[in-house]
Coordinates of C-alpha atoms in Angstrom, one line a residue:
M1 CA 47.1 82.2 83.5
K2 CA 49.2 84.4 85.7
F3 CA 52.9 83.9 86.7
A4 CA 55.7 85.8 88.5
H5 CA 58.9 86.5 86.6
L6 CA 62.0 87.5 88.6
S7 CA 65.8 87.3 88.1
D8 CA 69.2 88.3 89.5
T9 CA 68.5 87.9 93.2
H10 CA 72.2 87.4 93.9
L11 CA 71.6 85.8 97.3
G12 CA 74.8 85.8 99.4
Y13 CA 76.2 89.0 97.9
R14 CA 78.1 90.9 100.5
Q15 CA 78.4 94.2 98.7
Y16 CA 81.5 96.3 99.8
G17 CA 82.2 93.5 102.3
L18 CA 79.3 94.6 104.5
I19 CA 77.2 92.0 106.3
E20 CA 74.4 94.6 106.3
R21 CA 74.3 94.6 102.5
E22 CA 74.2 90.8 102.4
D23 CA 71.2 91.0 104.7
D24 CA 69.5 93.6 102.5
F25 CA 69.5 91.1 99.6
Y26 CA 68.0 88.5 101.8
N27 CA 65.3 90.8 103.2
V28 CA 64.3 91.9 99.7
F29 CA 64.0 88.3 98.6
N30 CA 61.8 87.4 101.6
E31 CA 59.5 90.3 100.8
I32 CA 59.3 89.1 97.1
V33 CA 58.3 85.6 98.3
D34 CA 55.5 87.1 100.4
K35 CA 54.2 89.2 97.5
I36 CA 54.3 86.3 95.1
I37 CA 52.1 84.3 97.4
D38 CA 49.8 87.2 97.9
E39 CA 49.4 87.5 94.1
R40 CA 48.2 83.9 93.9
V41 CA 50.2 83.2 90.8
D42 CA 50.1 79.9 88.9
F43 CA 53.9 79.5 88.8
V44 CA 57.2 81.3 89.2
I45 CA 60.0 81.7 86.7
H46 CA 63.5 82.7 87.9
S47 CA 65.8 83.7 85.0
G48 CA 69.2 83.1 86.6
D49 CA 71.7 84.4 89.1
L50 CA 69.7 83.1 92.0
F51 CA 72.9 83.1 94.0
E52 CA 76.0 85.4 93.9
I53 CA 78.4 82.5 93.5
A54 CA 78.2 78.9 92.3
K55 CA 79.1 77.6 95.7
P56 CA 76.8 79.7 98.0
S57 CA 77.2 80.1 101.7
P58 CA 75.1 78.1 104.1
N59 CA 73.2 81.2 105.0
A60 CA 72.3 82.0 101.3
L61 CA 71.2 78.4 100.8
L62 CA 69.0 78.5 103.9
I63 CA 67.3 81.8 103.0
F64 CA 66.4 80.4 99.6
Q65 CA 65.2 77.1 101.0
E66 CA 62.9 78.8 103.5
G67 CA 61.4 81.0 100.7
L68 CA 61.0 78.1 98.3
M69 CA 59.3 76.0 101.0
K70 CA 56.8 78.8 101.6
I71 CA 56.1 79.0 97.8
K72 CA 55.7 75.2 97.6
E73 CA 53.3 75.1 100.5
S74 CA 51.2 77.6 98.6
G75 CA 51.0 75.1 95.7
I76 CA 53.1 77.3 93.3
P77 CA 55.6 75.5 91.1
F78 CA 59.0 77.2 90.8
F79 CA 61.0 77.0 87.5
A80 CA 64.5 78.3 87.1
I81 CA 67.7 78.3 84.9
A82 CA 71.3 78.8 85.9
G83 CA 72.9 82.3 85.3
N84 CA 76.6 83.1 84.9
H85 CA 77.0 83.5 88.7
D86 CA 75.4 80.2 89.3
T87 CA 77.6 78.4 86.8
I88 CA 81.0 76.7 87.1
L89 CA 82.4 76.2 83.6
R90 CA 83.5 72.7 84.2
Q91 CA 82.4 69.5 82.5
N92 CA 79.4 67.8 84.3
A93 CA 79.3 70.6 86.9
L94 CA 75.9 71.3 88.4
P95 CA 74.5 74.6 89.5
P96 CA 73.4 75.0 93.2
Q97 CA 69.7 75.1 92.1
I98 CA 69.9 71.3 91.6
L99 CA 70.0 71.0 95.4
F100 CA 66.3 72.0 95.6
K101 CA 65.0 69.6 93.1
K102 CA 63.0 67.6 95.7
L103 CA 61.8 70.8 97.4
G104 CA 59.8 72.2 94.5
L105 CA 62.3 73.7 92.1
T106 CA 62.4 72.5 88.5
L107 CA 65.6 73.3 86.7
I108 CA 65.0 74.1 83.0
S109 CA 67.7 73.0 80.5
P110 CA 67.9 72.3 76.8
N111 CA 67.4 68.6 77.6
N112 CA 64.4 69.4 79.7
P113 CA 62.5 72.0 77.7
I114 CA 58.9 70.9 78.4
I115 CA 57.7 71.2 81.9
N116 CA 55.2 68.3 82.5
S117 CA 53.2 69.7 85.4
S118 CA 49.5 69.0 85.2
F119 CA 48.8 72.8 85.1
L120 CA 51.1 73.4 82.1
R121 CA 49.7 70.4 80.2
E122 CA 46.1 71.4 80.8
N123 CA 46.8 75.0 79.6
D124 CA 48.9 74.0 76.6
I125 CA 52.0 75.9 77.8
F126 CA 55.6 75.3 76.7
I127 CA 58.5 76.5 78.8
G128 CA 62.0 76.0 77.5
G129 CA 65.3 77.6 78.2
T130 CA 69.1 77.5 78.4
P131 CA 71.5 78.2 81.2
Y132 CA 74.0 81.1 80.7
I133 CA 76.4 80.5 77.8
S134 CA 79.4 82.7 77.3
K135 CA 80.0 84.8 74.2
S136 CA 82.8 82.5 73.0
Q137 CA 80.1 79.8 72.6
T138 CA 77.5 81.9 70.8
P139 CA 77.2 79.4 67.9
L140 CA 76.2 76.7 70.4
L141 CA 73.7 79.1 72.1
K142 CA 72.1 80.0 68.8
S143 CA 71.8 76.4 67.9
L144 CA 70.1 75.5 71.2
L145 CA 67.6 78.4 70.8
S146 CA 66.7 77.2 67.3
D147 CA 66.1 73.7 68.6
L148 CA 63.8 75.1 71.4
S149 CA 61.9 77.1 68.8
K150 CA 61.2 73.9 66.8
K151 CA 60.2 72.0 69.9
S152 CA 57.7 74.7 70.9
E153 CA 55.7 74.4 67.7
G154 CA 52.1 73.4 68.3
F155 CA 51.8 75.0 71.7
S156 CA 49.4 77.9 72.2
K157 CA 51.6 79.6 74.8
R158 CA 55.4 79.5 74.3
I159 CA 57.8 80.9 76.9
L160 CA 61.6 81.1 76.4
V161 CA 63.8 81.5 79.5
A162 CA 67.4 82.7 79.0
H163 CA 70.1 84.5 81.0
Q164 CA 72.0 86.4 78.3
G165 CA 72.9 89.9 77.2
I166 CA 71.5 91.3 73.9
D167 CA 73.3 93.9 71.8
K168 CA 70.2 96.1 71.7
Y169 CA 70.2 96.6 75.5
I170 CA 73.9 96.3 76.5
P171 CA 76.0 97.2 73.4
F172 CA 79.4 96.4 74.9
D173 CA 78.8 93.2 76.8
Y174 CA 76.4 90.9 75.0
E175 CA 76.3 87.3 73.9
L176 CA 73.5 87.6 71.4
E177 CA 72.5 90.0 68.7
I178 CA 68.7 90.7 68.6
S179 CA 68.6 89.0 65.1
D180 CA 69.9 85.8 66.6
I181 CA 66.8 85.2 68.7
P182 CA 63.9 83.1 67.4
T183 CA 60.7 85.2 66.9
S184 CA 58.3 82.3 67.6
F185 CA 57.8 82.7 71.4
N186 CA 55.1 84.7 73.1
Y187 CA 57.1 85.6 76.2
Y188 CA 60.9 86.0 76.6
A189 CA 61.7 85.6 80.3
M190 CA 65.2 87.1 80.3
G191 CA 67.8 87.7 83.0
H192 CA 71.4 89.1 83.3
V193 CA 70.6 92.8 82.6
H194 CA 70.0 94.5 85.9
N195 CA 67.8 97.3 84.6
R196 CA 64.1 96.8 83.9
I197 CA 63.2 96.3 80.3
I198 CA 59.9 95.5 78.6
D199 CA 60.0 95.4 74.8
D200 CA 57.8 94.0 72.0
F201 CA 59.6 91.3 70.1
G202 CA 58.6 88.5 67.7
Q203 CA 55.1 87.3 68.6
G204 CA 55.2 88.7 72.2
R205 CA 57.1 90.5 74.9
L206 CA 60.8 90.4 75.7
V207 CA 61.3 91.2 79.4
Y208 CA 64.2 91.8 81.8
P209 CA 62.8 92.2 85.4
G210 CA 66.2 93.5 86.5
S211 CA 68.1 92.7 89.7
T212 CA 66.0 92.7 92.9
E213 CA 68.5 94.9 94.7
I214 CA 71.2 97.4 93.7
W215 CA 74.1 95.2 92.8
R216 CA 76.2 98.1 91.4
S217 CA 75.9 101.8 92.1
N218 CA 75.2 102.5 88.3
E219 CA 71.8 100.8 88.8
V220 CA 70.6 103.6 91.0
T221 CA 69.3 105.8 88.1
D222 CA 67.2 103.0 86.7
Y223 CA 65.9 102.1 90.2
K224 CA 64.7 105.6 90.8
K225 CA 63.0 105.7 87.4
N226 CA 61.6 102.1 87.1
G227 CA 61.8 100.6 90.6
K228 CA 63.1 97.2 91.7
G229 CA 61.2 93.9 92.3
F230 CA 59.6 91.5 89.9
Y231 CA 56.8 91.3 87.2
I232 CA 53.4 89.7 87.2
V233 CA 52.6 88.3 83.8
D234 CA 48.9 87.8 82.9
T235 CA 47.2 86.3 79.8
S236 CA 43.8 85.7 81.2
E237 CA 42.1 89.1 81.0
N238 CA 42.7 90.2 77.4
G239 CA 41.5 87.0 75.8
A240 CA 44.4 86.9 73.3
E241 CA 46.5 83.8 73.8
N242 CA 49.6 85.3 72.3
R243 CA 49.4 88.5 74.3
F244 CA 51.1 88.7 77.7
D245 CA 50.3 91.7 79.9
V246 CA 53.3 92.6 82.2
D247 CA 52.8 94.6 85.4
P248 CA 55.7 95.6 87.8
I249 CA 55.5 94.7 91.5
N250 CA 57.9 97.2 93.2
I251 CA 59.8 96.5 96.4
E252 CA 61.0 99.4 98.6
L253 CA 64.7 98.7 99.2
P254 CA 66.0 98.7 102.7
R255 CA 68.4 101.6 102.3
E256 CA 69.0 104.5 100.0
F257 CA 71.9 105.0 97.6
I258 CA 72.6 108.7 97.7
S259 CA 74.8 110.6 95.1
K260 CA 75.7 114.1 96.0
N261 CA 77.9 116.7 94.3
I262 CA 79.0 119.6 96.5
E263 CA 80.9 122.7 95.5
Y264 CA 83.8 123.3 97.9
G265 CA 82.7 126.8 98.6
K266 CA 79.3 125.5 99.9
L267 CA 80.7 122.5 101.8
N268 CA 79.6 123.4 105.3
S269 CA 76.0 124.4 104.5
E270 CA 75.6 121.4 102.1
L271 CA 76.9 118.9 104.7
N272 CA 74.5 120.3 107.3
S273 CA 71.6 119.8 104.9
L274 CA 72.8 116.3 104.1
K275 CA 73.0 115.4 107.8
S276 CA 69.5 116.6 108.3
Y277 CA 68.2 114.4 105.4
I278 CA 70.1 111.3 106.5
S279 CA 68.7 111.6 110.0
S280 CA 65.2 111.2 108.6
L281 CA 66.0 107.8 107.1
N282 CA 65.2 104.4 108.7
N283 CA 68.5 102.8 107.8
K284 CA 72.0 104.2 107.2
P285 CA 72.5 104.9 103.5
I286 CA 75.3 104.3 101.0
L287 CA 76.6 107.7 100.1
N288 CA 78.6 108.6 97.0
I289 CA 79.8 112.2 97.5
T290 CA 81.9 114.4 95.1
I291 CA 83.6 117.6 96.2
E292 CA 84.4 119.9 93.3
K293 CA 85.1 123.4 92.0
G294 CA 87.8 124.9 94.1
N295 CA 91.3 124.7 95.2
F296 CA 91.4 122.6 98.3
N297 CA 93.6 120.1 100.2
T298 CA 92.1 116.6 99.6
S299 CA 93.4 115.2 102.9
D300 CA 91.8 118.0 105.0
V301 CA 88.5 117.7 103.2
Y302 CA 88.5 113.9 103.7
K303 CA 89.1 114.3 107.4
K304 CA 86.1 116.6 107.7
L305 CA 83.9 114.3 105.7
N306 CA 84.9 111.3 107.8
N307 CA 84.2 113.1 111.1
I308 CA 80.7 114.0 110.0
L309 CA 79.6 111.1 107.7
S310 CA 81.2 107.9 109.1
K311 CA 78.7 107.7 112.0
I312 CA 75.6 108.4 110.0
T313 CA 76.2 106.4 106.8
L314 CA 76.7 102.7 106.3
M315 CA 79.5 103.7 103.9
F316 CA 80.5 106.9 102.2
R317 CA 82.6 106.9 99.0
P318 CA 84.3 110.3 98.4
T319 CA 85.5 111.7 95.1
F320 CA 87.5 114.9 94.8
R321 CA 87.7 117.1 91.7
N322 CA 89.7 120.2 92.5
E323 CA 90.7 122.6 89.7
E324 CA 93.9 120.7 88.9
L325 CA 92.0 117.4 88.3
I326 CA 89.4 119.2 86.2
I327 CA 92.2 120.6 84.0
E328 CA 93.7 117.1 83.6
E329 CA 90.3 115.6 82.7
R330 CA 89.9 118.0 79.8
Y331 CA 92.6 116.0 78.0
I332 CA 90.3 112.9 78.0
K333 CA 87.9 112.8 75.1
D334 CA 84.3 113.2 75.9
N335 CA 83.3 109.8 74.3
T336 CA 86.2 107.8 75.8
S337 CA 85.0 105.2 78.3
L338 CA 87.2 104.3 81.2
E339 CA 85.4 101.0 82.0
P340 CA 87.9 98.1 82.0
K341 CA 85.9 96.1 79.4
D342 CA 85.6 99.1 77.1
L343 CA 89.3 99.9 77.3
L344 CA 90.2 96.2 76.7
V345 CA 88.0 96.0 73.6
E346 CA 89.4 99.3 72.3
S347 CA 93.0 98.1 72.8
L348 CA 92.3 94.9 70.8
K349 CA 90.7 96.7 67.8
S350 CA 94.1 96.5 66.0
F351 CA 93.7 92.7 65.8
D352 CA 90.5 93.2 63.8
N353 CA 89.2 89.9 65.2
E354 CA 85.9 89.9 67.1
D355 CA 86.6 86.3 68.4
I356 CA 89.8 87.5 70.2
S357 CA 87.9 90.5 71.7
N358 CA 85.1 88.2 72.9
L359 CA 87.6 85.8 74.5
A360 CA 89.4 88.7 76.3
V361 CA 86.1 90.0 77.7
D362 CA 85.0 86.6 78.9
L363 CA 88.4 86.1 80.6
L364 CA 88.4 89.5 82.2
D365 CA 84.9 88.9 83.6
S366 CA 85.9 85.5 85.0
L367 CA 89.4 86.4 86.3
S368 CA 88.0 89.5 88.0
K369 CA 85.9 87.2 90.1
D370 CA 88.8 84.9 90.9
K371 CA 87.2 82.1 88.9
F372 CA 90.4 80.6 87.7
E373 CA 89.0 77.1 86.8
D374 CA 86.3 78.8 84.7
S375 CA 89.0 80.9 83.0
Q376 CA 91.0 77.9 82.1
K377 CA 87.8 76.2 80.7
I378 CA 87.0 79.3 78.6
A379 CA 90.5 79.3 77.2
D380 CA 90.4 75.6 76.4
L381 CA 87.0 75.8 74.7
F382 CA 88.2 78.8 72.6
Y383 CA 91.3 76.9 71.6
E384 CA 89.3 73.8 70.6
E385 CA 86.8 75.9 68.6
Y386 CA 89.2 78.4 67.1
F387 CA 92.1 76.2 66.2
G388 CA 90.4 72.8 65.9
Q389 CA 89.8 73.4 62.1
Y390 CA 93.6 73.6 61.7
E391 CA 94.5 70.7 63.9
T392 CA 94.5 68.0 61.2
E393 CA 96.7 70.1 58.9
F394 CA 98.9 71.0 61.9
K395 CA 99.4 67.3 62.7
K396 CA 100.3 66.6 59.0
I397 CA 102.9 69.3 59.1
M398 CA 104.4 68.1 62.3
K399 CA 104.5 64.5 61.0
Q400 CA 106.3 65.6 57.9
K401 CA 108.7 67.7 59.9
S402 CA 109.4 64.6 62.1
K403 CA 110.0 62.5 59.0
N404 CA 112.3 65.0 57.5
K405 CA 114.2 65.2 60.8
K406 CA 114.6 61.4 60.8
D407 CA 115.7 61.4 57.1
N408 CA 118.2 64.1 57.8
K409 CA 119.6 62.3 60.8
S410 CA 119.8 59.1 58.7
R411 CA 121.7 60.9 55.9
L412 CA 124.0 62.5 58.4
N413 CA 124.8 59.1 60.0
S414 CA 125.4 57.6 56.6
K415 CA 127.7 60.5 55.7
T416 CA 129.5 60.2 59.0
K417 CA 130.0 56.5 58.5
S418 CA 131.2 57.0 54.9
N419 CA 133.6 59.7 56.1
K420 CA 134.9 57.4 58.8
N421 CA 135.5 54.6 56.2
N422 CA 137.3 57.0 53.9
S423 CA 139.3 58.2 56.8
N424 CA 140.3 54.6 57.7
H425 CA 141.2 54.0 54.1
E426 CA 143.3 57.1 54.0
N427 CA 145.0 56.1 57.3
I428 CA 145.9 52.7 55.8
S429 CA 147.2 54.3 52.7
N430 CA 149.2 56.8 54.7
N431 CA 150.6 54.0 56.9
N432 CA 151.6 52.0 53.7
S433 CA 153.1 55.1 52.3
N434 CA 155.0 55.8 55.4
K435 CA 156.2 52.2 55.5
N436 CA 157.4 52.5 51.9
I437 CA 159.2 55.7 52.8
K438 CA 160.8 54.0 55.8
D439 CA 161.9 51.0 53.8
S440 CA 163.4 53.3 51.2
D441 CA 165.3 55.1 53.9
E442 CA 166.6 51.8 55.3
K443 CA 167.7 50.8 51.8
F444 CA 169.4 54.1 51.3
K445 CA 171.2 53.8 54.6
Q446 CA 172.3 50.2 53.7
T447 CA 173.5 51.3 50.4
T448 CA 175.5 54.1 51.9
I449 CA 177.1 51.7 54.4
D450 CA 178.0 49.3 51.7
F451 CA 179.4 52.1 49.6
N452 CA 181.6 53.2 52.4

């Protein structure tokens, strides 16, 4: 048995707002499709984030449809799950992959864990998986994974497909701890982490194929070390049913990401060397350039860089570190992270509540992508889960408060009425008293008259 495992293609991503970068993602995907067909695999697994957003552009949908049709025409089944970029956190919402159900794509979900193709049945293969589930819903995720582990019992080859971060590989942004994952599967087809990872775990291999293109500039180091592309997974050569051999298929990316640090004193000579290297490339690169070590005017240096680099690069991103900035940076601790998520988690440590920190990270991730409906859903789900256990007690308290309020109002009304009656009684008494005084006065006057 031989299959292709890929993930995080992010079709439709217009990095830096550049149409050229969107086309780069499409071109890489098309090359991967051709290589999958050339490898004559038995099936394909895509572990999530097929598209950049849950409502892809027509162009992104068309590119994927054309690739899928080529794979289908080669007789290769295509299995996939939804990643966080494919998902709208709304009740009964469907990921865009569902559009291709009749074109050869089978969407794996907890309710559809066993793929009933003839090839899988004949080869006793179980494929189960879950779509991306946020950290605030980790208990649900662990429950689903446990259920899939039980359902996979009795199969000779067991594959789990998931789009989640694991603490062992991304310590600051994970949904699962490594101990949360069932150990009963032979192959863990993971997505979400953009660097390539192959690890022994449980009864088999845990594998992140990584993103197929450079989605963020911090992926460049791993790309230069481990490449980008997908994996071919083979169980037929070693004769061991529970052993999966994993081999990388590398794709040469359309353009280079260059990072260059230049000392200000060597600016002219270094820029000439850089120009010479860029002229040898087939496509304009993305350039991150840092000018450092020296006292210089940032504005003047930027104008010089712009005149030289703007025409030969697709985009250049300058950073300036003159002596004044370097002195200021010394006040920042070496181990202090300036990543927004890390700063947010650090600021919430005083609450000593991991659930609150997880909620904040989920909301930051969602709001930073303008996913306001998803953010509302995350907040609602957190409220239901976190405060639901107190809801009954809260209702009792509110009911008692309401009853007390009514009782107080009733007593107040009774007291007011009583006071009014007393007041009326006093008024009558006063009137009678006044009448008696008046009568006495009249009698006194009459007596005085008579006396006179």
